[in-house]
Short mmCIF file of C-alpha atoms in Angstrom, two decimals:
data_model
loop_
_atom_site.label_atom_id
_atom_site.label_comp_id
_atom_site.label_asym_id
_atom_site.label_seq_id
_atom_site.Cartn_x
_atom_site.Cartn_y
_atom_site.Cartn_z
CA UNK X 741 123.02 71.89 89.46
CA UNK X 742 121.27 72.25 92.65
CA UNK X 743 118.08 73.98 92.68
CA UNK X 744 117.56 77.48 94.49
CA UNK X 745 115.58 78.01 97.27
CA UNK X 746 113.32 81.34 97.25
CA UNK X 747 111.85 82.80 100.45
CA UNK X 748 108.95 84.37 98.88
CA UNK X 749 107.03 87.16 101.07
CA UNK X 750 103.49 87.17 100.13
CA UNK X 751 102.45 89.98 102.21
CA UNK X 752 99.77 90.62 105.16
CA UNK X 753 96.73 88.47 103.64
CA UNK X 754 95.22 89.82 100.85
CA UNK X 755 96.18 87.82 97.76
CA UNK X 756 96.22 91.03 95.61
CA UNK X 757 98.96 92.33 98.23
CA UNK X 758 101.14 89.55 96.70
CA UNK X 759 104.41 91.17 94.49
CA UNK X 760 104.40 90.92 90.86
CA UNK X 761 107.96 89.29 91.47
CA UNK X 762 106.29 86.85 94.36
CA UNK X 763 103.50 85.86 92.12
CA UNK X 764 106.16 84.87 89.45
CA UNK X 765 108.31 83.02 91.74
CA UNK X 766 105.50 80.73 92.91
CA UNK X 767 103.93 80.05 89.69
CA UNK X 768 107.31 79.10 88.41
CA UNK X 769 108.26 76.89 91.12
CA UNK X 770 108.42 73.12 90.67
CA UNK X 771 108.20 72.57 94.55
CA UNK X 772 106.26 74.85 97.03
CA UNK X 773 106.58 74.71 100.59
CA UNK X 774 105.19 76.13 103.51
CA UNK X 775 104.66 76.11 107.49
CA UNK X 776 101.41 75.71 108.98
CA UNK X 777 99.81 74.25 112.12
CA UNK X 778 98.72 70.69 112.03
CA UNK X 779 95.42 70.12 110.72
CA UNK X 780 95.26 73.60 109.20
CA UNK X 781 96.05 74.59 105.71
CA UNK X 782 98.23 77.42 106.36
CA UNK X 783 98.17 81.00 106.00
CA UNK X 784 100.84 81.54 103.49
CA UNK X 785 99.35 78.46 101.61
CA UNK X 786 96.00 80.24 101.41
CA UNK X 787 97.49 83.45 100.33
CA UNK X 788 99.58 81.78 97.53
CA UNK X 789 96.39 79.25 96.22
CA UNK X 790 95.47 81.48 93.20
CA UNK X 791 99.29 81.25 92.05
CA UNK X 792 100.62 77.66 92.39
CA UNK X 793 101.15 75.75 89.33
CA UNK X 794 98.93 72.83 88.76
CA UNK X 795 101.69 70.20 88.62
CA UNK X 796 104.01 71.73 91.37
CA UNK X 797 104.87 69.63 94.02
CA UNK X 798 103.51 70.62 97.11
CA UNK X 799 105.13 70.19 100.80
CA UNK X 800 103.59 71.47 103.83
CA UNK X 801 105.72 71.39 106.78
CA UNK X 802 103.56 71.05 109.97
CA UNK X 803 104.71 72.33 113.34
CA UNK X 804 105.28 69.77 116.02
CA UNK X 805 103.98 71.94 118.67
CA UNK X 806 102.66 75.52 118.17
CA UNK X 807 101.51 78.18 120.57
CA UNK X 808 101.19 82.12 120.02
CA UNK X 809 103.41 82.61 123.15
CA UNK X 810 106.88 81.18 122.86
CA UNK X 811 108.10 78.62 125.86
CA UNK X 812 111.13 79.01 127.71
CA UNK X 813 110.64 75.27 127.84
CA UNK X 814 113.79 73.33 126.89
CA UNK X 815 111.55 70.49 125.57
CA UNK X 816 109.72 72.95 123.03
CA UNK X 817 112.98 74.30 121.74
CA UNK X 818 114.40 71.11 121.20
CA UNK X 819 111.13 69.64 119.52
CA UNK X 820 111.41 72.93 117.21
CA UNK X 821 115.08 72.68 116.41
CA UNK X 822 114.45 68.90 115.45
CA UNK X 823 111.04 70.22 113.16
CA UNK X 824 113.50 72.91 111.25
CA UNK X 825 116.33 70.38 110.98
CA UNK X 826 113.77 67.86 109.31
CA UNK X 827 112.19 70.86 107.25
CA UNK X 828 115.73 71.65 106.20
CA UNK X 829 116.56 68.16 105.03
CA UNK X 830 112.97 67.88 103.42
CA UNK X 831 113.77 70.84 101.00
CA UNK X 832 117.70 69.80 100.71
CA UNK X 833 116.24 66.61 98.99
CA UNK X 834 114.37 68.66 96.25
CA UNK X 835 117.38 71.01 96.11
CA UNK X 836 119.98 68.51 95.69
CA UNK X 837 117.48 66.92 93.08
CA UNK X 838 118.14 69.85 90.61
CA UNK X 839 114.38 71.51 91.69
CA UNK X 840 113.94 75.15 92.57
CA UNK X 841 111.73 75.69 95.82
CA UNK X 842 109.52 78.22 96.66
CA UNK X 843 108.97 78.61 100.48
CA UNK X 844 105.83 80.60 101.18
CA UNK X 845 106.13 83.15 103.68
CA UNK X 846 103.21 85.25 105.26
CA UNK X 847 104.26 88.87 105.40
CA UNK X 848 107.87 89.89 104.91
CA UNK X 849 110.42 86.80 105.22
CA UNK X 850 112.93 88.50 107.26
CA UNK X 851 110.76 90.35 109.89
CA UNK X 852 109.90 87.54 112.42
CA UNK X 853 109.74 84.92 109.61
CA UNK X 854 109.78 81.22 110.50
CA UNK X 855 111.92 80.77 106.99
CA UNK X 856 114.70 82.55 108.40
CA UNK X 857 115.32 79.33 110.26
CA UNK X 858 115.67 77.55 107.04
CA UNK X 859 117.54 80.04 105.60
CA UNK X 860 120.29 79.99 107.91
CA UNK X 861 120.43 76.28 107.99
CA UNK X 862 120.55 75.86 104.03
CA UNK X 863 122.45 78.97 102.75
CA UNK X 864 125.85 77.33 103.59
CA UNK X 865 124.78 74.73 100.97
CA UNK X 866 122.62 76.16 98.43
CA UNK X 867 121.77 79.37 96.53
CA UNK X 868 118.96 81.19 98.61
CA UNK X 869 117.07 84.20 97.33
CA UNK X 870 114.76 86.12 99.62
CA UNK X 871 111.87 88.21 97.89
CA UNK X 872 110.39 91.05 100.23
CA UNK X 873 106.87 91.23 101.05
CA UNK X 874 104.79 93.53 102.31
CA UNK X 875 104.86 93.17 106.32
CA UNK X 876 101.50 92.72 108.15
CA UNK X 877 102.20 95.67 109.99
CA UNK X 878 102.18 97.66 106.85
CA UNK X 879 99.07 95.63 105.96
CA UNK X 880 97.47 96.79 108.96
CA UNK X 881 98.59 100.54 108.72
CA UNK X 882 96.70 100.85 105.58
CA UNK X 883 93.66 98.93 106.65
CA UNK X 884 93.19 100.99 109.59
CA UNK X 885 94.02 104.25 108.06
CA UNK X 886 96.85 104.97 110.64
CA UNK X 887 99.30 107.64 109.65
CA UNK X 888 102.03 105.76 111.44
CA UNK X 889 105.36 107.67 111.32
CA UNK X 890 106.10 111.21 110.48
CA UNK X 891 109.59 112.98 109.95
CA UNK X 892 111.68 112.11 112.83
CA UNK X 893 109.59 110.08 114.55
CA UNK X 894 110.91 106.89 116.18
CA UNK X 895 108.79 103.47 115.85
CA UNK X 896 109.31 100.77 117.82
CA UNK X 897 108.05 97.04 117.47
CA UNK X 898 107.45 95.27 120.47
CA UNK X 899 106.45 91.75 121.18
CA UNK X 900 103.68 91.33 123.91
CA UNK X 901 105.52 88.40 125.56
CA UNK X 902 108.03 91.44 127.29
CA UNK X 903 107.60 92.40 131.03
CA UNK X 904 104.92 94.67 131.95
CA UNK X 905 107.68 97.19 133.05
CA UNK X 906 109.92 96.66 130.07
CA UNK X 907 106.60 97.11 127.56
CA UNK X 908 105.79 100.69 129.65
CA UNK X 909 109.29 101.94 129.62
CA UNK X 910 109.95 101.35 125.87
CA UNK X 911 106.18 102.67 124.96
CA UNK X 912 106.83 105.84 127.01
CA UNK X 913 110.06 106.72 125.03
CA UNK X 914 108.70 106.18 121.55
CA UNK X 915 107.09 108.06 119.17
CA UNK X 916 105.11 105.37 117.32
CA UNK X 917 104.80 101.74 118.55
CA UNK X 918 103.56 98.51 117.14
CA UNK X 919 103.02 95.77 119.70
CA UNK X 920 102.51 92.23 118.35
CA UNK X 921 102.10 88.69 119.68
CA UNK X 922 99.37 89.84 122.23
CA UNK X 923 97.23 86.16 123.04
CA UNK X 924 96.78 85.93 126.51
CA UNK X 925 99.41 88.97 126.94
CA UNK X 926 96.67 91.40 125.99
CA UNK X 927 95.66 92.66 129.38
CA UNK X 928 99.36 93.16 130.49
CA UNK X 929 100.09 95.22 127.06
CA UNK X 930 97.22 97.05 128.01
CA UNK X 931 98.07 98.23 131.54
CA UNK X 932 101.53 99.03 129.95
CA UNK X 933 99.75 101.10 127.28
CA UNK X 934 97.79 103.00 130.21
CA UNK X 935 101.13 103.41 132.10
CA UNK X 936 102.74 105.38 129.35
CA UNK X 937 99.76 107.34 128.47
CA UNK X 938 99.09 105.83 125.11
CA UNK X 939 95.98 103.66 125.87
CA UNK X 940 93.47 106.19 124.29
CA UNK X 941 95.66 106.55 120.97
CA UNK X 942 95.79 102.95 120.50
CA UNK X 943 94.15 100.95 117.94
CA UNK X 944 93.53 97.32 117.72
CA UNK X 945 93.69 95.30 114.41
CA UNK X 946 92.64 91.73 113.75
CA UNK X 947 92.88 89.70 110.83
CA UNK X 948 94.18 92.92 108.89
CA UNK X 949 93.52 92.61 104.96
CA UNK X 950 92.01 89.46 105.49
CA UNK X 951 88.35 88.22 105.28
CA UNK X 952 86.99 88.96 109.13
CA UNK X 953 89.14 92.06 109.49
CA UNK X 954 88.36 93.91 112.74
CA UNK X 955 89.55 97.32 113.57
CA UNK X 956 88.71 99.16 116.58
CA UNK X 957 89.91 101.70 119.19
CA UNK X 958 91.91 99.40 121.97
CA UNK X 959 89.70 101.35 124.34
CA UNK X 960 86.48 99.52 123.04
CA UNK X 961 88.04 96.20 122.69
CA UNK X 962 86.76 93.96 125.82
CA UNK X 963 88.65 90.95 126.07
CA UNK X 964 91.13 88.87 127.95
CA UNK X 965 93.25 87.82 124.98
CA UNK X 966 93.52 88.12 121.18
CA UNK X 967 94.14 85.49 118.40
CA UNK X 968 97.19 85.33 116.83
CA UNK X 969 96.53 87.57 113.74
CA UNK X 970 96.21 90.84 115.86
CA UNK X 971 98.46 93.63 116.63
CA UNK X 972 97.97 97.03 118.28
CA UNK X 973 98.98 100.18 116.57
CA UNK X 974 100.13 103.55 118.40
CA UNK X 975 100.52 105.91 115.61
CA UNK X 976 103.09 108.60 115.79
CA UNK X 977 102.56 112.22 116.26
CA UNK X 978 105.87 113.93 114.32
CA UNK X 979 106.43 117.24 112.51
CA UNK X 980 104.00 117.69 109.88
CA UNK X 981 103.87 121.08 107.98
CA UNK M 551 80.18 111.54 92.49
CA UNK M 552 83.85 113.05 93.38
CA UNK M 553 86.73 110.67 92.39
CA UNK M 554 88.43 108.54 94.94
CA UNK M 555 91.99 109.22 96.11
CA UNK M 556 94.30 106.21 96.39
CA UNK M 557 97.57 106.31 98.03
CA UNK M 558 99.50 103.69 96.42
CA UNK M 559 102.71 102.03 97.96
CA UNK M 560 104.94 101.09 95.12
CA UNK M 561 107.55 99.29 97.22
CA UNK M 562 111.20 99.89 97.82
CA UNK M 563 112.54 100.46 94.08
CA UNK M 564 112.39 97.32 91.97
CA UNK M 565 109.51 97.42 89.69
CA UNK M 566 108.67 93.54 90.24
CA UNK M 567 108.19 94.64 94.14
CA UNK M 568 104.98 96.27 92.88
CA UNK M 569 101.91 94.35 94.37
CA UNK M 570 99.39 93.35 92.19
CA UNK M 571 96.71 95.51 93.88
CA UNK M 572 99.14 98.70 93.22
CA UNK M 573 99.59 97.68 89.53
CA UNK M 574 96.01 97.49 88.89
CA UNK M 575 95.27 100.72 90.66
CA UNK M 576 97.95 102.69 88.78
CA UNK M 577 96.86 100.94 85.65
CA UNK M 578 93.23 102.00 86.03
CA UNK M 579 93.64 105.49 87.27
CA UNK M 580 92.68 108.57 85.02
CA UNK M 581 94.92 110.63 86.80
CA UNK M 582 98.32 109.68 88.37
CA UNK M 583 100.34 112.21 90.66
CA UNK M 584 103.61 112.03 92.58
CA UNK M 585 106.00 113.92 94.52
CA UNK M 586 109.26 114.83 93.21
CA UNK M 587 112.31 117.20 93.39
CA UNK M 588 112.52 120.00 90.91
CA UNK M 589 114.34 119.03 87.95
CA UNK M 590 113.95 115.07 88.74
CA UNK M 591 111.70 112.73 87.40
CA UNK M 592 111.17 111.41 90.85
CA UNK M 593 111.49 107.63 92.16
CA UNK M 594 107.77 106.74 92.62
CA UNK M 595 107.32 107.74 89.04
CA UNK M 596 110.06 105.73 87.88
CA UNK M 597 108.74 102.63 89.67
CA UNK M 598 105.33 102.92 88.46
CA UNK M 599 106.53 103.82 84.72
CA UNK M 600 105.48 100.37 83.36
CA UNK M 601 101.96 100.53 84.79
CA UNK M 602 100.65 103.93 83.94
CA UNK M 603 97.99 103.99 81.28
CA UNK M 604 98.46 105.78 78.01
CA UNK M 605 95.80 108.27 78.28
CA UNK M 606 96.41 109.15 82.15
CA UNK M 607 96.48 112.80 83.21
CA UNK M 608 100.25 112.82 85.01
CA UNK M 609 100.35 115.13 87.59
CA UNK M 610 104.14 115.78 89.23
CA UNK M 611 104.09 117.65 92.28
CA UNK M 612 107.26 119.36 92.85
CA UNK M 613 108.75 120.36 96.14
CA UNK M 614 109.81 123.98 96.49
CA UNK M 615 112.50 122.87 98.67
CA UNK M 616 114.08 119.72 99.49
CA UNK M 617 116.90 118.51 101.68
CA UNK M 618 117.49 114.95 103.23
CA UNK M 619 117.96 116.84 106.56
CA UNK M 620 114.57 118.35 107.69
CA UNK M 621 115.12 121.93 109.07
CA UNK M 622 113.77 123.41 112.21
CA UNK M 623 113.67 126.69 110.23
CA UNK M 624 110.05 128.13 110.19
CA UNK M 625 110.24 129.34 106.67
CA UNK M 626 111.13 125.87 105.48
CA UNK M 627 108.10 124.82 107.49
CA UNK M 628 105.70 127.36 105.88
CA UNK M 629 106.89 126.69 102.51
CA UNK M 630 106.19 123.19 102.34
CA UNK M 631 102.57 123.71 104.21
CA UNK M 632 102.03 125.74 101.51
CA UNK M 633 103.38 123.39 98.84
CA UNK M 634 101.01 120.44 100.66
CA UNK M 635 97.96 122.77 100.61
CA UNK M 636 98.19 123.51 96.67
CA UNK M 637 99.13 120.11 96.12
CA UNK M 638 95.88 119.01 97.96
CA UNK M 639 94.01 121.59 95.59
CA UNK M 640 95.47 120.08 92.41
CA UNK M 641 94.31 116.97 93.25
CA UNK M 642 90.76 118.08 94.79
CA UNK M 643 90.12 119.75 91.18
CA UNK M 644 90.75 116.12 89.55
CA UNK M 645 88.49 114.69 92.27
CA UNK M 646 85.55 117.29 92.18
CA UNK M 647 85.39 116.48 88.25
CA UNK M 648 84.95 112.86 88.98
CA UNK M 649 88.21 111.36 88.56
CA UNK M 650 89.85 108.64 90.81
CA UNK M 651 93.68 110.05 91.49
CA UNK M 652 96.45 107.62 92.06
CA UNK M 653 98.93 109.10 94.35
CA UNK M 654 102.19 107.14 93.65
CA UNK M 655 104.03 106.43 96.89
CA UNK M 656 107.39 104.86 97.16
CA UNK M 657 107.75 102.19 99.87
CA UNK M 658 104.65 102.12 101.89
CA UNK M 659 102.44 105.20 101.90
CA UNK M 660 102.08 105.33 105.78
CA UNK M 661 105.70 104.62 106.81
CA UNK M 662 107.19 108.11 106.60
CA UNK M 663 105.46 108.90 103.50
CA UNK M 664 104.68 112.16 102.06
CA UNK M 665 101.34 110.94 100.97
CA UNK M 666 100.18 111.23 104.27
CA UNK M 667 100.02 115.21 104.39
CA UNK M 668 97.45 114.80 101.53
CA UNK M 669 95.78 111.97 103.08
CA UNK M 670 95.27 114.40 106.29
CA UNK M 671 94.03 117.35 104.15
CA UNK M 672 91.78 115.52 101.77
CA UNK M 673 90.16 112.70 103.71
CA UNK M 674 87.64 114.94 105.27
CA UNK M 675 86.34 115.58 101.87
CA UNK M 676 87.11 112.56 99.84
CA UNK M 677 87.19 108.81 99.89
CA UNK M 678 90.68 107.99 100.49
CA UNK M 679 92.00 104.43 100.10
CA UNK M 680 95.57 103.33 101.00
CA UNK M 681 97.24 100.10 99.40
CA UNK M 682 100.11 98.95 101.45
CA UNK M 683 103.50 98.72 99.64
CA UNK M 684 106.68 96.80 100.62
CA UNK M 685 108.78 99.24 102.66
CA UNK M 686 112.18 100.63 101.97
CA UNK M 687 113.32 98.73 104.80
CA UNK M 688 111.91 95.22 104.00
CA UNK M 689 113.47 95.81 100.48
CA UNK M 690 116.97 96.15 102.30
CA UNK M 691 116.56 93.18 104.50
CA UNK M 692 116.01 90.98 101.40
CA UNK M 693 118.52 92.69 99.23
CA UNK M 694 121.16 92.20 102.03
CA UNK M 695 120.30 88.73 103.04
CA UNK M 696 119.89 90.08 106.95
CA UNK M 697 117.49 88.07 109.06
CA UNK M 698 116.37 91.00 110.91
CA UNK M 699 113.76 89.87 113.74
CA UNK M 700 113.65 86.69 115.70
CA UNK M 701 111.30 85.61 118.15
CA UNK M 702 111.05 88.25 120.83
CA UNK M 703 113.13 90.66 119.42
CA UNK M 704 112.53 94.53 119.82
CA UNK M 705 113.03 96.46 116.38
CA UNK M 706 113.56 100.09 116.61
CA UNK M 707 113.46 102.51 113.65
CA UNK M 708 115.68 105.49 113.94
CA UNK M 709 115.94 108.44 112.02
CA UNK M 710 119.47 109.86 111.63
CA UNK M 711 118.54 113.01 112.87
CA UNK M 712 118.50 112.41 116.49
CA UNK M 713 121.40 113.41 118.90
CA UNK M 714 124.12 111.37 119.30
CA UNK M 715 123.38 110.51 122.67
CA UNK M 716 119.97 109.65 121.99
CA UNK M 717 120.94 107.46 119.19
CA UNK M 718 123.39 105.65 121.30
CA UNK M 719 121.08 105.07 124.33
CA UNK M 720 118.24 103.71 121.93
CA UNK M 721 120.79 101.35 120.09
CA UNK M 722 122.19 100.01 123.26
CA UNK M 723 118.69 99.07 124.22
CA UNK M 724 117.25 97.40 121.21
CA UNK M 725 117.80 94.25 119.67
CA UNK M 726 117.49 95.15 116.00
CA UNK M 727 117.62 98.59 114.52
CA UNK M 728 117.17 100.28 111.35
CA UNK M 729 118.84 104.05 110.76
CA UNK M 730 117.29 106.29 108.23
CA UNK M 731 118.09 109.71 106.99
CA UNK M 732 121.60 109.53 107.15
CA UNK M 733 123.09 112.14 104.90
CA UNK M 734 125.46 114.42 106.74
CA UNK M 735 124.60 112.64 109.94
CA UNK M 736 126.46 109.58 109.12
CA UNK M 737 129.56 110.19 111.14
CA UNK M 738 127.40 110.82 114.31
CA UNK M 739 125.34 107.54 113.90
CA UNK M 740 128.65 105.80 113.30
CA UNK M 741 129.68 107.15 116.67
CA UNK M 742 126.59 106.34 118.24
CA UNK M 743 126.96 102.81 116.85
CA UNK M 744 130.32 102.29 118.34
CA UNK M 745 128.95 103.78 121.91
CA UNK M 746 126.38 101.10 121.93
CA UNK M 747 128.64 98.40 120.54
CA UNK M 748 126.90 97.63 117.39
CA UNK M 749 129.26 99.49 114.81
CA UNK M 750 130.89 95.66 113.84
CA UNK M 751 127.36 94.19 113.16
CA UNK M 752 126.01 96.91 111.15
CA UNK M 753 125.43 96.77 107.40
CA UNK M 754 125.15 99.75 105.21
CA UNK M 755 122.57 99.85 102.23
CA UNK M 756 122.36 102.15 99.44
CA UNK M 757 119.64 102.24 96.54
CA UNK M 758 118.45 98.52 97.86
CA UNK M 759 116.64 96.72 95.19
CA UNK M 760 117.48 99.50 92.67
CA UNK M 761 120.07 99.66 89.90
CA UNK M 762 123.27 100.94 91.53
CA UNK M 763 122.65 98.73 94.69
CA UNK M 764 125.48 98.75 97.38
CA UNK M 765 125.79 96.85 100.31
CA UNK M 766 128.84 96.39 102.63
CA UNK M 767 129.51 96.27 106.35
CA UNK M 768 129.52 99.67 107.72
CA UNK M 769 132.82 99.17 109.04
CA UNK M 770 134.08 99.14 105.08
CA UNK M 771 132.24 102.28 104.30
CA UNK M 772 134.77 104.99 104.29
CA UNK M 773 132.71 108.31 103.87
CA UNK M 774 131.33 111.24 105.53
CA UNK M 775 128.09 111.47 104.33
CA UNK M 776 125.62 109.14 102.55
CA UNK M 777 122.85 109.51 100.08
CA UNK M 778 119.02 109.85 100.41
CA UNK M 779 118.48 106.18 99.67
CA UNK M 780 120.54 104.54 101.99
CA UNK M 781 119.99 103.16 105.48
CA UNK M 782 121.92 101.21 108.07
CA UNK M 783 120.71 97.67 109.36
CA UNK M 784 121.72 95.99 112.97
CA UNK M 785 120.18 92.53 112.51
CA UNK M 786 118.84 91.34 115.79
CA UNK M 787 120.00 87.76 117.37
CA UNK M 788 116.88 86.59 119.29
CA UNK M 789 116.01 83.13 120.28
CA UNK M 790 116.11 80.67 117.39
CA UNK M 791 115.85 77.01 118.17
#
């Protein structure tokens, strides 16, 4: 009997925002794996710290290359594809041995999650179960006190990697927006928000629900870039009796 | 000292998808309140059932009118506005008495949550804290095994109440989509999905993560309407090494 692969969403950062199910799945797993930058502990691993069983085998999966902004570069794509294959093989070895594996995922596994790369590779051969988590953006809605979507509001989730024109057009035609993948895209995203007339309503959040959390109106943020764990929220303004 | 109002996100339906923090806030609350349809127990109350303290005061807040599809009708708006005022007063009375109040919220409180109506009314006078929850849509991503957003995908969350033209245009210009508020809008949403060329990729989910969960390709759903706890997912198809 092969083991089961669990994709376990651990929420936005605060270990208390882990679900009861995720805590149980991590606690019961004989093998725990996670993605991390080389030389770092890894965000998902940090959230799960209090839940991992003493005797569990721990399998860090270190990205060969990492950057906040995805490269169009073919060599980068190839290196990542190879990395996901090797990671899938590493987990398959444990699953073949009959051990269940919990793959730790920050936020929600099916929402921009690296887990999905292993999910696609392993589910033809193994039982794979996904445990939803509080998304990073939901954590930020609460942390910043932004009432994001009302009634018939449309919400658009945008990566900051889009072109300025594309961002501006999409921002101008939505009620509420979340902009992620800021990094060096921040000045471009700010210009697009100004074009769309939303700059004054935008809220900047860094490390939402985590130590070092920082929340301020975007208009007060003076910076040419933003770290990985940051996003911009534009709350909706829909029907509210 | 006034009490604190907690907006407690309880996730999509499965009580095991409640966060550790939400379980604690509910357990510790001397007063627990929730919105429900008249004559019903209420979805949020059902999820929280195992967490409410024996001695807690329970305050159901029954909608005077409910319908899945919001009316533009002024009388409906007025009735709801009055209801939210009365509900805010009911909670203010407990907060003034020094009791903390946990307002139970299905899904994520800041994401189309009724909680926001009381949040806006009570936060000028009381300390209000929000506990993020797993959103209904995140629960559905996992339940249906849909890898929703990849890399630079744009996600659009749409209410089925939009016009067919508006829905079709927005669907045609997004990578991934979630359509909520289906109800009698279902045939219109299906037509818009066909126009946008997404009908074959769409997945229908009813009561995601709950007893009676039903998941099928939208193309196999034959029906003229859909219940309240249903949504349509169109998974993204972005860059994946």
